[in-house]
Amino acid sequence: MTLIDDQNNSPCKDNCPCMDYCPLGSALSLIGGKWKIPILCALFQDGTTRFNELKRKIRGITNTMLASSLKELEEEGLISREQFMEMPLRVEYSLTDDCRDLMPILNQLAHWGAQVHITK
Amino acid sequence: MTLIDDQNNSPCKDNCPCMDYCPLGSALSLIGGKWKIPILCALFQDGTTRFNELKRKIRGITNTMLASSLKELEEEGLISREQFMEMPLRVEYSLTDDCRDLMPILNQLAHWGAQVHITK
DNA sequence: CAGAATCCGATGGGATACTG
DNA sequence: CAGTATCCCATCGGATTCTG
């Protein structure tokens, strides 16, 4: 496993670029794809949310993509799914604690993105 | 433009998920793709580096992908390219200041990635 | 309501060969 | 040495339809 270097603040260390296991690459892959960030942002801002409510809020997303993205995020441990045995069916999604730890970092990334954007 | 919310530490704000301009999405797109992180890590750790030297260090990358990734990174303002009119040709790549600002954030992301990895 | 199934086009990335 | 040009394939994402 490629360790993280706190000495020089490099994302990885030693034999980086990431020849075996790269924690940075794996972290980025968790939030990759077209719709995961919008989903996480929606859940972070509004808290627990139902499927169709998410679909309304995230403009342009289809059933297929919302369902598959939610399933991936759940498998990755970033969101949790709770299903209520009612009729009509109700399913609620929310962020996990792991994902809540991630949000401040993404916020810094957003700040950086806004910064480099205006300087060009 | 979607502003950044420092109050609740959300990556974006208001009408997020990111309907018009999303600084987080744009930041992530800058470092997306298969080879950009390895390239940035290599340049961060070893400093100014030549084309073929990068190719040797980043195992598995092809001429095509290295060249296109470097070109994109340069257009995005993350690396700078300096060409020396010698024979044989010499071209050196290095990180820009903008990109150096990014590395500590990526380091946090790597830490987070390592953390969630071991807890599962 | 909350999805799954299917199909299909676009994009990303690799292999190989060539060039100033 | 530092790339380009071509071709090819796999994966991603969208549209549509269907279901417990």
CSV table of C-alpha atoms (C1' of nucleotides) in Angstrom, one decimal:
chain,number,residue,atom,x,y,z
A,1,MET,CA,0.0,0.0,0.0
A,2,THR,CA,1.2,3.4,-0.9
A,3,LEU,CA,1.4,5.4,2.3
A,4,ILE,CA,0.6,9.0,2.7
A,5,ASP,CA,3.4,11.5,3.3
A,6,ASP,CA,2.7,14.2,5.8
A,7,GLN,CA,6.3,15.5,5.7
A,8,ASN,CA,6.1,17.1,2.3
A,9,ASN,CA,2.3,17.1,2.0
A,10,SER,CA,2.3,14.9,-1.0
A,11,PRO,CA,-0.9,13.0,-1.7
A,12,CYS,CA,1.1,9.8,-1.9
A,13,LYS,CA,4.6,8.7,-1.1
A,14,ASP,CA,7.6,6.6,-2.1
A,15,ASN,CA,6.6,4.7,-5.2
A,16,CYS,CA,3.9,7.1,-6.0
A,17,PRO,CA,2.6,7.6,-8.8
A,18,CYS,CA,0.5,5.0,-7.3
A,19,MET,CA,1.6,1.7,-8.6
A,20,ASP,CA,-0.2,-0.7,-6.3
A,21,TYR,CA,-2.9,0.8,-4.0
A,22,CYS,CA,-3.5,4.5,-4.2
A,23,PRO,CA,-5.8,5.9,-1.5
A,24,LEU,CA,-6.2,9.1,-3.4
A,25,GLY,CA,-7.2,7.4,-6.6
A,26,SER,CA,-9.6,5.1,-4.7
A,27,ALA,CA,-11.1,8.2,-2.9
A,28,LEU,CA,-11.7,9.9,-6.2
A,29,SER,CA,-13.2,6.9,-7.8
A,30,LEU,CA,-15.8,6.7,-5.0
A,31,ILE,CA,-17.1,10.1,-6.0
A,32,GLY,CA,-16.5,9.8,-9.7
A,33,GLY,CA,-19.1,9.6,-12.4
A,34,LYS,CA,-21.5,12.2,-13.6
A,35,TRP,CA,-24.1,12.3,-10.8
A,36,LYS,CA,-22.5,11.4,-7.5
A,37,ILE,CA,-21.5,14.8,-6.4
A,38,PRO,CA,-25.0,16.3,-7.1
A,39,ILE,CA,-26.5,13.5,-5.2
A,40,LEU,CA,-24.2,13.9,-2.2
A,41,CYS,CA,-24.7,17.7,-2.2
A,42,ALA,CA,-28.5,17.3,-2.2
A,43,LEU,CA,-28.4,14.8,0.7
A,44,PHE,CA,-25.9,17.0,2.6
A,45,GLN,CA,-28.0,20.1,2.3
A,46,ASP,CA,-31.5,18.6,2.7
A,47,GLY,CA,-30.8,15.6,4.8
A,48,THR,CA,-32.8,12.4,4.4
A,49,THR,CA,-34.5,12.4,1.1
A,50,ARG,CA,-36.7,10.0,-0.9
A,51,PHE,CA,-36.0,8.6,-4.4
A,52,ASN,CA,-38.4,10.7,-6.4
A,53,GLU,CA,-37.6,13.8,-4.3
A,54,LEU,CA,-34.0,13.4,-5.3
A,55,LYS,CA,-35.0,12.9,-8.9
A,56,ARG,CA,-36.9,16.2,-8.9
A,57,LYS,CA,-34.1,18.1,-7.2
A,58,ILE,CA,-31.3,16.8,-9.5
A,59,ARG,CA,-32.4,18.2,-12.8
A,60,GLY,CA,-31.7,16.1,-15.8
A,61,ILE,CA,-31.0,12.8,-14.1
A,62,THR,CA,-32.9,9.7,-15.2
A,63,ASN,CA,-34.4,6.8,-13.3
A,64,THR,CA,-31.6,4.6,-14.5
A,65,MET,CA,-28.8,6.8,-13.5
A,66,LEU,CA,-30.2,7.8,-10.1
A,67,ALA,CA,-30.9,4.2,-9.2
A,68,SER,CA,-27.5,3.0,-10.2
A,69,SER,CA,-25.6,5.9,-8.6
A,70,LEU,CA,-27.5,5.4,-5.4
A,71,LYS,CA,-26.7,1.7,-5.4
A,72,GLU,CA,-23.0,2.4,-5.9
A,73,LEU,CA,-22.8,5.0,-3.3
A,74,GLU,CA,-24.5,2.7,-0.8
A,75,GLU,CA,-22.1,-0.2,-1.7
A,76,GLU,CA,-19.2,2.3,-1.2
A,77,GLY,CA,-20.5,3.2,2.3
A,78,LEU,CA,-21.2,6.9,1.5
A,79,ILE,CA,-24.9,6.8,1.8
A,80,SER,CA,-27.4,4.6,3.7
A,81,ARG,CA,-30.8,3.4,2.4
A,82,GLU,CA,-33.8,2.7,4.6
A,83,GLN,CA,-36.9,1.0,3.2
A,84,PHE,CA,-40.2,1.3,4.8
A,85,MET,CA,-42.7,-1.5,4.2
A,86,GLU,CA,-45.7,0.7,3.3
A,87,MET,CA,-47.9,1.1,0.4
A,88,PRO,CA,-47.0,3.0,-1.7
A,89,LEU,CA,-43.4,2.1,-1.1
A,90,ARG,CA,-41.1,4.6,0.7
A,91,VAL,CA,-37.3,4.6,0.6
A,92,GLU,CA,-35.2,7.2,2.2
A,93,TYR,CA,-31.5,8.0,1.6
A,94,SER,CA,-29.1,9.8,3.8
A,95,LEU,CA,-25.3,10.4,4.2
A,96,THR,CA,-23.2,8.1,6.3
A,97,ASP,CA,-20.7,9.5,8.9
A,98,ASP,CA,-17.9,8.6,6.6
A,99,CYS,CA,-19.4,10.8,3.9
A,100,ARG,CA,-20.0,13.6,6.3
A,101,ASP,CA,-16.3,13.6,7.1
A,102,LEU,CA,-15.7,14.0,3.4
A,103,MET,CA,-17.8,17.1,2.8
A,104,PRO,CA,-15.4,19.7,4.4
A,105,ILE,CA,-12.7,18.4,2.2
A,106,LEU,CA,-14.9,18.7,-0.9
A,107,ASN,CA,-15.7,22.2,0.3
A,108,GLN,CA,-12.0,23.1,0.2
A,109,LEU,CA,-11.7,21.6,-3.2
A,110,ALA,CA,-14.7,23.7,-4.3
A,111,HIS,CA,-13.0,26.8,-2.9
A,112,TRP,CA,-9.8,26.0,-4.8
A,113,GLY,CA,-11.8,25.4,-8.0
A,114,ALA,CA,-13.5,28.8,-7.6
A,115,GLN,CA,-10.1,30.4,-7.0
A,116,VAL,CA,-8.3,29.1,-10.0
A,117,HIS,CA,-11.4,29.8,-12.1
A,118,ILE,CA,-11.5,33.5,-11.4
A,119,THR,CA,-7.7,33.9,-11.9
A,120,LYS,CA,-7.9,32.9,-15.5
B,1,MET,CA,-22.6,30.9,-10.3
B,2,THR,CA,-23.2,28.6,-7.4
B,3,LEU,CA,-21.5,30.1,-4.4
B,4,ILE,CA,-19.7,28.2,-1.7
B,5,ASP,CA,-21.3,27.9,1.7
B,6,ASP,CA,-19.0,28.3,4.6
B,7,GLN,CA,-21.8,28.4,7.1
B,8,ASN,CA,-22.7,24.7,6.9
B,9,ASN,CA,-19.5,23.5,5.1
B,10,SER,CA,-21.4,22.4,2.1
B,11,PRO,CA,-19.4,22.1,-1.1
B,12,CYS,CA,-22.0,24.2,-2.9
B,13,LYS,CA,-24.9,26.3,-1.9
B,14,ASP,CA,-28.5,27.3,-2.7
B,15,ASN,CA,-29.5,25.6,-5.9
B,16,CYS,CA,-26.8,23.0,-5.5
B,17,PRO,CA,-26.8,20.2,-6.9
B,18,CYS,CA,-24.9,22.4,-9.2
B,19,MET,CA,-27.4,23.5,-11.8
B,20,ASP,CA,-25.4,26.2,-13.5
B,21,TYR,CA,-21.7,26.5,-12.6
B,22,CYS,CA,-20.3,24.2,-9.9
B,23,PRO,CA,-16.8,25.0,-8.7
B,24,LEU,CA,-16.5,21.5,-7.2
B,25,GLY,CA,-17.5,19.7,-10.3
B,26,SER,CA,-15.2,21.9,-12.3
B,27,ALA,CA,-12.3,21.3,-9.9
B,28,LEU,CA,-12.9,17.5,-10.1
B,29,SER,CA,-13.0,17.6,-13.8
B,30,LEU,CA,-9.6,19.2,-13.9
B,31,ILE,CA,-8.0,16.2,-12.2
B,32,GLY,CA,-10.3,13.6,-13.8
B,33,GLY,CA,-9.2,10.9,-16.2
B,34,LYS,CA,-7.0,7.9,-15.6
B,35,TRP,CA,-3.5,9.5,-15.6
B,36,LYS,CA,-3.7,13.0,-14.3
B,37,ILE,CA,-3.2,12.2,-10.6
B,38,PRO,CA,-0.2,10.0,-11.3
B,39,ILE,CA,1.3,12.7,-13.4
B,40,LEU,CA,0.7,15.4,-10.8
B,41,CYS,CA,2.1,13.2,-8.0
B,42,ALA,CA,5.2,12.5,-10.0
B,43,LEU,CA,5.8,16.2,-10.7
B,44,PHE,CA,5.1,17.1,-7.1
B,45,GLN,CA,7.6,14.6,-5.7
B,46,ASP,CA,10.4,14.9,-8.3
B,47,GLY,CA,9.9,18.5,-9.5
B,48,THR,CA,10.7,19.4,-13.1
B,49,THR,CA,10.7,16.4,-15.3
B,50,ARG,CA,11.1,15.5,-18.9
B,51,PHE,CA,8.6,13.7,-21.1
B,52,ASN,CA,10.3,10.4,-21.4
B,53,GLU,CA,11.3,10.5,-17.7
B,54,LEU,CA,7.7,10.8,-16.8
B,55,LYS,CA,6.9,8.0,-19.1
B,56,ARG,CA,9.3,5.7,-17.4
B,57,LYS,CA,8.1,6.6,-13.9
B,58,ILE,CA,4.4,6.2,-14.7
B,59,ARG,CA,4.2,2.6,-15.4
B,60,GLY,CA,1.7,1.5,-18.0
B,61,ILE,CA,1.1,4.9,-19.6
B,62,THR,CA,1.4,5.2,-23.4
B,63,ASN,CA,2.8,8.0,-25.5
B,64,THR,CA,-0.6,8.9,-26.6
B,65,MET,CA,-2.1,9.2,-23.1
B,66,LEU,CA,0.9,11.0,-21.6
B,67,ALA,CA,0.9,13.6,-24.3
B,68,SER,CA,-2.8,14.2,-24.3
B,69,SER,CA,-2.9,14.4,-20.5
B,70,LEU,CA,0.0,16.8,-20.3
B,71,LYS,CA,-1.6,19.0,-22.9
B,72,GLU,CA,-4.9,19.1,-21.0
B,73,LEU,CA,-3.2,19.8,-17.7
B,74,GLU,CA,-1.3,22.6,-19.3
B,75,GLU,CA,-4.4,24.1,-20.8
B,76,GLU,CA,-6.1,23.9,-17.4
B,77,GLY,CA,-3.2,25.8,-15.8
B,78,LEU,CA,-2.0,23.0,-13.5
B,79,ILE,CA,1.4,22.4,-15.1
B,80,SER,CA,3.7,24.4,-17.2
B,81,ARG,CA,5.7,23.3,-20.2
B,82,GLU,CA,9.1,24.6,-21.1
B,83,GLN,CA,10.7,23.7,-24.4
B,84,PHE,CA,14.4,24.1,-25.1
B,85,MET,CA,15.6,24.5,-28.6
B,86,GLU,CA,18.3,21.9,-28.5
B,87,MET,CA,19.1,18.7,-30.4
B,88,PRO,CA,17.9,16.3,-29.4
B,89,LEU,CA,14.8,18.2,-28.2
B,90,ARG,CA,14.3,18.8,-24.5
B,91,VAL,CA,10.9,19.6,-22.9
B,92,GLU,CA,10.4,20.0,-19.2
B,93,TYR,CA,7.2,19.9,-17.2
B,94,SER,CA,6.5,21.2,-13.7
B,95,LEU,CA,3.6,22.1,-11.4
B,96,THR,CA,2.2,25.6,-11.4
B,97,ASP,CA,1.5,27.5,-8.2
B,98,ASP,CA,-2.2,26.9,-8.5
B,99,CYS,CA,-1.5,23.2,-8.6
B,100,ARG,CA,0.8,23.4,-5.6
B,101,ASP,CA,-2.1,24.9,-3.7
B,102,LEU,CA,-4.2,21.9,-4.7
B,103,MET,CA,-1.8,19.2,-3.3
B,104,PRO,CA,-2.5,19.6,0.4
B,105,ILE,CA,-6.2,19.2,-0.3
B,106,LEU,CA,-5.6,16.1,-2.3
B,107,ASN,CA,-3.5,14.9,0.6
B,108,GLN,CA,-6.5,15.2,2.9
B,109,LEU,CA,-8.6,13.4,0.4
B,110,ALA,CA,-6.0,10.6,0.3
B,111,HIS,CA,-6.1,10.4,4.1
B,112,TRP,CA,-9.9,10.2,4.0
B,113,GLY,CA,-9.7,7.5,1.4
B,114,ALA,CA,-7.3,5.5,3.5
B,115,GLN,CA,-9.5,5.9,6.5
B,116,VAL,CA,-12.7,4.7,5.0
B,117,HIS,CA,-10.8,1.9,3.3
B,118,ILE,CA,-9.5,0.3,6.5
B,119,THR,CA,-12.9,0.6,8.3
B,120,LYS,CA,-14.6,-1.7,5.9
C,1,DC,C1',-43.5,4.9,-5.6
C,2,DA,C1',-39.1,3.0,-6.5
C,3,DG,C1',-36.9,1.0,-9.3
C,4,DA,C1',-35.2,-3.0,-13.3
C,5,DA,C1',-34.5,-4.3,-18.3
C,6,DT,C1',-33.1,-3.3,-22.6
C,7,DC,C1',-31.0,-1.0,-26.3
C,8,DC,C1',-27.9,2.4,-28.3
C,9,DG,C1',-24.8,6.3,-29.1
C,10,DA,C1',-21.0,8.9,-27.2
C,11,DT,C1',-16.7,9.1,-24.9
C,12,DG,C1',-12.4,7.4,-22.9
C,13,DG,C1',-8.5,5.0,-23.3
C,14,DG,C1',-5.2,1.4,-25.5
C,15,DA,C1',-2.2,-0.5,-29.4
C,16,DT,C1',0.5,0.4,-33.1
C,17,DA,C1',2.9,2.9,-36.4
C,18,DC,C1',4.9,7.1,-37.9
C,19,DT,C1',7.5,12.0,-37.8
C,20,DG,C1',10.1,16.7,-37.1
D,1,DC,C1',13.6,13.0,-28.0
D,2,DA,C1',9.0,14.4,-27.9
D,3,DG,C1',5.4,13.8,-29.6
D,4,DT,C1',1.1,12.7,-33.8
D,5,DA,C1',-2.1,9.9,-36.5
D,6,DT,C1',-5.2,6.1,-36.9
D,7,DC,C1',-7.8,2.6,-35.6
D,8,DC,C1',-10.3,-0.2,-32.2
D,9,DC,C1',-12.7,-1.6,-28.2
D,10,DA,C1',-14.7,-1.2,-23.5
D,11,DT,C1',-17.2,1.4,-20.5
D,12,DC,C1',-20.4,5.2,-19.4
D,13,DG,C1',-24.4,7.4,-19.7
D,14,DG,C1',-29.1,8.4,-21.9
D,15,DA,C1',-33.9,7.1,-23.7
D,16,DT,C1',-37.6,4.2,-23.3
D,17,DT,C1',-40.4,0.8,-21.5
D,18,DC,C1',-41.9,-2.2,-18.0
D,19,DT,C1',-43.0,-4.0,-12.9
D,20,DG,C1',-43.7,-5.4,-7.8
